[in-house]
Coordinates of C-alpha atoms and ligand atoms in Angstrom, one line a residue:
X1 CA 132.2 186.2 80.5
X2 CA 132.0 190.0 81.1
X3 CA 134.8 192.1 81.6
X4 CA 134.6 192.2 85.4
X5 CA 134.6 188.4 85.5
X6 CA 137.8 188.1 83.8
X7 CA 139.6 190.8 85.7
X8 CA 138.5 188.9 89.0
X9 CA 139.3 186.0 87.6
X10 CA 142.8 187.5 86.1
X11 CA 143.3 188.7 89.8
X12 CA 142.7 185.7 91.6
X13 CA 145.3 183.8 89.5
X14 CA 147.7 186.5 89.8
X15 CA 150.8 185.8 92.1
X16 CA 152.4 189.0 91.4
X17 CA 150.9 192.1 90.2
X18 CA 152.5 195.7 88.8
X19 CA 150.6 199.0 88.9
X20 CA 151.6 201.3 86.5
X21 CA 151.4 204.9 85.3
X22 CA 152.4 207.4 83.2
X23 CA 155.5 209.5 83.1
X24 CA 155.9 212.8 85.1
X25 CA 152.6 211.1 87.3
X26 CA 149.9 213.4 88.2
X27 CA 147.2 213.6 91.0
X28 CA 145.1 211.1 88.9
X29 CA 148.1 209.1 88.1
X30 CA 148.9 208.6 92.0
X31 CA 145.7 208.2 93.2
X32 CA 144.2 205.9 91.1
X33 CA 147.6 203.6 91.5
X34 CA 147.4 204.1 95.1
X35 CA 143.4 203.3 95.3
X36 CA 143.7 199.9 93.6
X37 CA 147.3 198.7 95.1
X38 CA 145.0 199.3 98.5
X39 CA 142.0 197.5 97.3
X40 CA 144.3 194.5 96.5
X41 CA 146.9 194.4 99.3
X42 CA 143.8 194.4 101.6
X43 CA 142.2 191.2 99.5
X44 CA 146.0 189.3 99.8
X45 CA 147.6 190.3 96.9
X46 CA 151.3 191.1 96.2
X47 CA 151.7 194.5 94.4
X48 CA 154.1 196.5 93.6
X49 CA 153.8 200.4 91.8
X50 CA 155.7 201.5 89.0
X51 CA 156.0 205.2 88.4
X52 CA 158.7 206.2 85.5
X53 CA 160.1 209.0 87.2
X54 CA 159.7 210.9 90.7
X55 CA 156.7 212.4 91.2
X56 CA 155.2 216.0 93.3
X57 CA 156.3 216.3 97.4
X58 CA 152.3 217.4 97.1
X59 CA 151.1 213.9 96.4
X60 CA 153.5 212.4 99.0
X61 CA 151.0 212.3 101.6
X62 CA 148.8 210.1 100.5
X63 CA 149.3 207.1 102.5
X64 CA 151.9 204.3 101.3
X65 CA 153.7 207.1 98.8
X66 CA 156.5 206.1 99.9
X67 CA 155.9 202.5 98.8
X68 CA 156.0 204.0 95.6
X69 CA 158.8 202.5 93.0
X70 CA 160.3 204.9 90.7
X71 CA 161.9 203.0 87.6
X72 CA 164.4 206.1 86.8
X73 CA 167.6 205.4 88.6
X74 CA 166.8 201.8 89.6
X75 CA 165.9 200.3 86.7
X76 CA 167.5 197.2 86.9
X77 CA 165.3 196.0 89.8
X78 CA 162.6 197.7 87.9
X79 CA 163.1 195.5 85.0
X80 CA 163.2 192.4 87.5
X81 CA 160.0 193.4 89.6
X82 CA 157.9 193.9 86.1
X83 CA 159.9 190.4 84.7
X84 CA 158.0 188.6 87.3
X85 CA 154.8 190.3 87.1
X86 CA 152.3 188.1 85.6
X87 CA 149.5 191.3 85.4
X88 CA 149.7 194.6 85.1
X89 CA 147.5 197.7 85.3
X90 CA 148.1 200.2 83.0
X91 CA 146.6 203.3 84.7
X92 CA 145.6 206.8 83.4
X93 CA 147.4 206.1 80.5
X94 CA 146.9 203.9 77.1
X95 CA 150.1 204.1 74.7
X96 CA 152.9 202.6 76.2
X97 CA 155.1 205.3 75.1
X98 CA 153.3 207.7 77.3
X99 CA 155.6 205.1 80.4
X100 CA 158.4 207.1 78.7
X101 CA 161.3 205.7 80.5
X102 CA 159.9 202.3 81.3
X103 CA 158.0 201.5 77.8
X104 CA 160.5 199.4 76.8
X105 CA 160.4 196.9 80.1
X106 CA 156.4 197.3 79.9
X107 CA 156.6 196.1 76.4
X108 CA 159.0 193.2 77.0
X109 CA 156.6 192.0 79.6
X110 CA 154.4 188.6 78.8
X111 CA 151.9 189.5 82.2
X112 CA 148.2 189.7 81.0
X113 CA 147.5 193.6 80.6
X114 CA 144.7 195.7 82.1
X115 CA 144.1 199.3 80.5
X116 CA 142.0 201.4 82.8
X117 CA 142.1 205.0 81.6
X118 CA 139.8 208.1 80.3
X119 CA 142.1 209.7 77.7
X120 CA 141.0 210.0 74.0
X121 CA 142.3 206.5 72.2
X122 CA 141.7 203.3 71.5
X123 CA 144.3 200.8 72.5
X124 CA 144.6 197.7 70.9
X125 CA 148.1 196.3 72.8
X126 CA 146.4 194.8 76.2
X127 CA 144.3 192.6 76.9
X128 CA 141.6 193.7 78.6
X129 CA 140.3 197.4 78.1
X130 CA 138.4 199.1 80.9
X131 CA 138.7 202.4 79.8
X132 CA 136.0 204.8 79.4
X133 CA 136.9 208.1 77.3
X134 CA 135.8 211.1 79.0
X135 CA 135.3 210.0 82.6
X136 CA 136.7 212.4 84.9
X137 CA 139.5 210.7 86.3
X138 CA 141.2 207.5 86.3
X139 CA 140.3 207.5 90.0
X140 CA 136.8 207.1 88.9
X141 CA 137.0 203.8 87.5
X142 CA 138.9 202.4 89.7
X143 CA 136.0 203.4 92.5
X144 CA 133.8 201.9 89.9
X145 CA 136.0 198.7 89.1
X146 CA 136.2 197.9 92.6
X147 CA 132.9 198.1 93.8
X148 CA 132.2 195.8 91.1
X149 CA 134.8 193.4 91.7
X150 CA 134.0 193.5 95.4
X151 CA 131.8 196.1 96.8
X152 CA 131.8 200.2 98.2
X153 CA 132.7 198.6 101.4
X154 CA 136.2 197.7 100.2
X155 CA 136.6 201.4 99.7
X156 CA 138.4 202.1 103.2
X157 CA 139.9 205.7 104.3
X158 CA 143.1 204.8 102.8
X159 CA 141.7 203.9 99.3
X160 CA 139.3 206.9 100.0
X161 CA 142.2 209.4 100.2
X162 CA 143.6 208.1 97.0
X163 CA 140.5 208.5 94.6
X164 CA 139.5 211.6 96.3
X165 CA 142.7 213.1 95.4
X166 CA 142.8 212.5 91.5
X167 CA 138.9 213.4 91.2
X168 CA 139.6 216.6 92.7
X169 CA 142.8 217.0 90.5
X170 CA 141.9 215.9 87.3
X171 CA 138.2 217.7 87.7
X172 CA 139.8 221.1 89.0
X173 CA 138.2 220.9 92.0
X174 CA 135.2 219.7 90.5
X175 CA 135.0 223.1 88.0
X176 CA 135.3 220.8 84.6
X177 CA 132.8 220.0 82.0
X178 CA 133.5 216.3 83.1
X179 CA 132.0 216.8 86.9
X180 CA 129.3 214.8 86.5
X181 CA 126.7 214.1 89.4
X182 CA 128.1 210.7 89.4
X183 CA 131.1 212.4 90.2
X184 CA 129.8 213.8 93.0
X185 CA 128.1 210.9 94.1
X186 CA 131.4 208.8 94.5
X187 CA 133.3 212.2 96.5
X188 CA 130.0 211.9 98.9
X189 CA 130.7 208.3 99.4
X190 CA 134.2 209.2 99.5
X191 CA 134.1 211.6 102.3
X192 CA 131.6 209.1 104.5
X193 CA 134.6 207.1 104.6
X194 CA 136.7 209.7 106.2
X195 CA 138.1 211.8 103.7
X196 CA 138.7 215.3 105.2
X197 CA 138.4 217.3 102.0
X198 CA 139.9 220.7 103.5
X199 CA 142.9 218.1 104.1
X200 CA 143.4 217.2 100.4
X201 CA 143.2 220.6 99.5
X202 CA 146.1 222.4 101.4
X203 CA 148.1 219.3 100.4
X204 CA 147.5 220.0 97.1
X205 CA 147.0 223.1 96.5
X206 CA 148.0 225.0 99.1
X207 CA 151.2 224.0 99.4
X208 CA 153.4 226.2 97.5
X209 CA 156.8 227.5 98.0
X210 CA 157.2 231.1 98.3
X211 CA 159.5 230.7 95.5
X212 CA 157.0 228.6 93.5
X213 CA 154.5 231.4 93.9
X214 CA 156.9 234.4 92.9
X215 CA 157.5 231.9 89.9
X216 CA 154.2 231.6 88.9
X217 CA 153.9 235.5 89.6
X218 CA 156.8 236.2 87.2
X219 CA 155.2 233.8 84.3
X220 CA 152.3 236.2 84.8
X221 CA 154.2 239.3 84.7
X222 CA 156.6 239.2 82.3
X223 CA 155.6 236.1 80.1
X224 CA 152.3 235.8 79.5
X225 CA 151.5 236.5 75.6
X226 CA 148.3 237.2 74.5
X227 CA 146.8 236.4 71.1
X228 CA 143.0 238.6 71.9
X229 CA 141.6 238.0 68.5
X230 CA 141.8 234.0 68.8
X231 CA 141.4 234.5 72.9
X232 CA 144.9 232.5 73.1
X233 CA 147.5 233.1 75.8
X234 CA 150.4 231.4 75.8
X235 CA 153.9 231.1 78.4
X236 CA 157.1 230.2 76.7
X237 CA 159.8 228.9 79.5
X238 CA 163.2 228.8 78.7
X239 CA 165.5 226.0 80.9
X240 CA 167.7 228.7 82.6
X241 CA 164.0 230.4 83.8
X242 CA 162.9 227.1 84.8
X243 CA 165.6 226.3 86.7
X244 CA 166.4 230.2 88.5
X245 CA 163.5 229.6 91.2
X246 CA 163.5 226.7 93.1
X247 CA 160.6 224.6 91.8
X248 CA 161.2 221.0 92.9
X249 CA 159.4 218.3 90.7
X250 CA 155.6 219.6 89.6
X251 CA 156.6 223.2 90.4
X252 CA 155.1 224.1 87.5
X253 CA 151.6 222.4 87.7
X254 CA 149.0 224.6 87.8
X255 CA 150.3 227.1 85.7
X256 CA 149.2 226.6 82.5
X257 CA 145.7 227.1 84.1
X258 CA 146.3 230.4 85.4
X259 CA 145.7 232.3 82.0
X260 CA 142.1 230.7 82.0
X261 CA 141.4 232.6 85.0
X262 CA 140.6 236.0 82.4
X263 CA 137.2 236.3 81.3
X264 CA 138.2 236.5 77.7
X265 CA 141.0 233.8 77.0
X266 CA 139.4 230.3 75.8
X267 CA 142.9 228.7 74.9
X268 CA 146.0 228.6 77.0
X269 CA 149.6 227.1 76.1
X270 CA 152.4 226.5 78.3
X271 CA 156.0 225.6 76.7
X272 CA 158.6 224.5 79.3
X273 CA 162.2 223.8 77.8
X274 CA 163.5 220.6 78.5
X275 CA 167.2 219.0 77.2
X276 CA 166.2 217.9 74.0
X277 CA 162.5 219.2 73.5
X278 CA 159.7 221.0 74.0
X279 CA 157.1 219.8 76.6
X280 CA 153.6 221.7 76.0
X281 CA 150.4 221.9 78.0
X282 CA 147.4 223.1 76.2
X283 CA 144.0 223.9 77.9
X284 CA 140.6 225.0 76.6
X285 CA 137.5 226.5 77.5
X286 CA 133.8 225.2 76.5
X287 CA 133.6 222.9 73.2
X288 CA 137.2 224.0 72.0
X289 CA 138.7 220.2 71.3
X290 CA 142.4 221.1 71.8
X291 CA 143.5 217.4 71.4
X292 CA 142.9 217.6 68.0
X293 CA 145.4 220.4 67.4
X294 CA 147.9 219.1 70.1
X295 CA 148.0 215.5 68.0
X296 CA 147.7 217.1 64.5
X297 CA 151.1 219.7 65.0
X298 CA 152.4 218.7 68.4
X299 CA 152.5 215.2 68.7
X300 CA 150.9 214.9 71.5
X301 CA 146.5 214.4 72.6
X302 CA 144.9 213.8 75.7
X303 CA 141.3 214.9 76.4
X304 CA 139.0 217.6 74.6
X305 CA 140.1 220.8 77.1
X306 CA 143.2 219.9 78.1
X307 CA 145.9 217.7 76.2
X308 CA 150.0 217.4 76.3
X309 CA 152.0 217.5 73.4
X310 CA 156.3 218.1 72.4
X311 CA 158.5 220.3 69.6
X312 CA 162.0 219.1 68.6
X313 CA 162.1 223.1 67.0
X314 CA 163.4 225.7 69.1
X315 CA 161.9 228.1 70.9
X316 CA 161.4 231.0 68.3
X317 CA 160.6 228.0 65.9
X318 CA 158.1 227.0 67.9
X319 CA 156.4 230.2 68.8
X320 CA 156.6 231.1 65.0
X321 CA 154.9 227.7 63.6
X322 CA 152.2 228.0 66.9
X323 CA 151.5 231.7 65.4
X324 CA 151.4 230.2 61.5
X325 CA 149.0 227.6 62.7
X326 CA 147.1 229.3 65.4
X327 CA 143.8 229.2 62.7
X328 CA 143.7 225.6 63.1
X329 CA 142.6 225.7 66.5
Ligands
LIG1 P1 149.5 218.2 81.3 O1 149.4 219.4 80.5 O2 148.8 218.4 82.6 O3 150.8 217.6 81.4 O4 148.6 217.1 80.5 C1 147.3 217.3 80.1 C2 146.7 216.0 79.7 O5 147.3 215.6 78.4 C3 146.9 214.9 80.6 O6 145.7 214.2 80.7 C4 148.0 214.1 80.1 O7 147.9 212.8 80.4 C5 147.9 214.3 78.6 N1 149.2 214.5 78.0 C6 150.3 215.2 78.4 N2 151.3 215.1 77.6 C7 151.0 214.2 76.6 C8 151.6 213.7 75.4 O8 152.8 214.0 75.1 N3 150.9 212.8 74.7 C9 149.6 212.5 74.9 N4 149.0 211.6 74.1 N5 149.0 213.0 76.0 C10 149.6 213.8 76.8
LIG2 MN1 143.8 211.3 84.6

């Protein structure tokens, strides 16, 4: 049986069905989550999504957001909703630890398990893979998994919204190396379902506070570091910084891309202080493979030009072994 055989068949036995994603869920991670609990509400199904913690008032458009379950702070009927789940996507993510807060019930779970995802990795802890490393976005497989399980005419406005959202997100507005005409192909049939595309946009990315902007200003300003020789810049966050403007959760999306913006910086670095780490975004230009050095020193991976990664050091600690091993890169 092929793949898409099995998943149908994996569906159709299915009485209840979770829809996960990763912590701290991006445009990709709603979207894609969104796009398929559509696709299978519409077909009969009972679905429920699982996001670990609370995720940007710029996705909360998207229609049935606030259907949305957030394990942090109701975990016990997380733990009961996922206990009676007998399949479960695992979406835009494929190491359980990247569920952060909800690992641990994802992993106590017996439900068959679906991996659709694009990051660099091969899992091995499901039990069906559908992943394809290097795809733009999440969002397109699951346009590409459900017009094989069913066909493009499932893809209604609703479902349209959702995958438009995380291609646009996870390609940058269609600017990364990973816009492929296919890509493009699946926004064009996208938008003939009634996808407005000015719409997603100002939802997206025009919806800044004036405080979030000033923010963003000030990390320009007065924090931006620049490295010219290895055409690195790099932001270092303290909490009390991160917490003086009023950012709201993702308030700080966006911003490690801002350095890419000059002509002669290839490699960018954000470090935001959390309570007991580190969180680091790291972007790259052309064939720079920053997920190498991200899961190498920083614990972390993701794709080619732009990966995640954590320090338990502090912040001079960090800054001083990022500087010691900036020839790695
Ligand atoms: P961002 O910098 O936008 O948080 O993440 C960039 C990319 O790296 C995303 O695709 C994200 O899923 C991945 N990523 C972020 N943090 C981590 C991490 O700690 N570990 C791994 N393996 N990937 C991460
Ligand atoms: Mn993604």
């Amino acid at each position: 049986m092929n793949k898409i055989d099995v998943l149908k068949e994996q569906i159709e036995k299915a009485k209840k069905i979770v829809i996960s994603t990763h912590v701290s869920p991006d445009g990709d991670a709603i979207g894609s989550s969104l796009g398929l609990y559509h696709y299978l509400i519409n077909i009969g199904k009972s679905v429920t999504v699982i996001v670990p913690n609370e995720f940007p008032t710029f996705l909360k458009w998207m229609p049935k957001t606030d259907e949305i379950f957030v394990y942090e702070g109701n975990e016990e009927e997380g733990k009961k909703i996922t206990e009676a789940a007998d399949l479960i996507f695992s979406l835009d993510y494929n190491e359980p630890h990247r569920t952060a807060m909800y690992s641990k019930t994802l992993e106590a779970s017996n439900a068959y398990k679906v991996v659709i995802d694009h990051h660099i990795g091969e899992p091995t802890w499901q039990n069906l893979n559908l992943s394809v490393v290097g795809a733009s976005s999440t969002c397109e497989l699951i346009f590409d998994t459900i017009v094989a399980l069913s066909s493009e005419e499932y893809i209604n406005q609703d479902i349209a919204y959702s995958l438009y959202s995380g291609l646009l997100t996870d390609t940058g507005s269609f600017q990364f190396s990973a816009t492929t005409p296919k890509v493009h192909i699946i926004a064009a049939s996208l938008l003939s379902k009634g996808v407005q595309p000015d719409l997603v946009h100002n939802h997206i990315l025009n919806s800044f506070s004036e405080s979030r902007l000033k923010f963003f200003g000030f990390c320009i300003n007065k924090k931006m570091k620049i490295v010219a020789e290895k055409k690195l810049a790099y932001i270092f966050l303290t909490k009390k910084e991160l917490n003086s403007y009023s950012l709201g959760v993702g308030g700080t999306e966006g911003l490690v891309n801002e350095p890419m913006k000059i002509s002669d910086i290839d490699i960018s670095i954000l470090f935001k202080q959390d309570k007991d780490k580190i969180k680091i975004s790291f972007r790259s230009k052309k064939d720079i493979d920053i997920s190498k050095f991200a899961s190498a020193y920083f614990e972390g991976g993701g794709h080619k030009n732009a990966s995640g990664g954590v320090s338990y050091l502090t912040i001079e600690e960090t800054e001083k072994k990022l500087l010691l091993l900036i020839n790695k890169i």
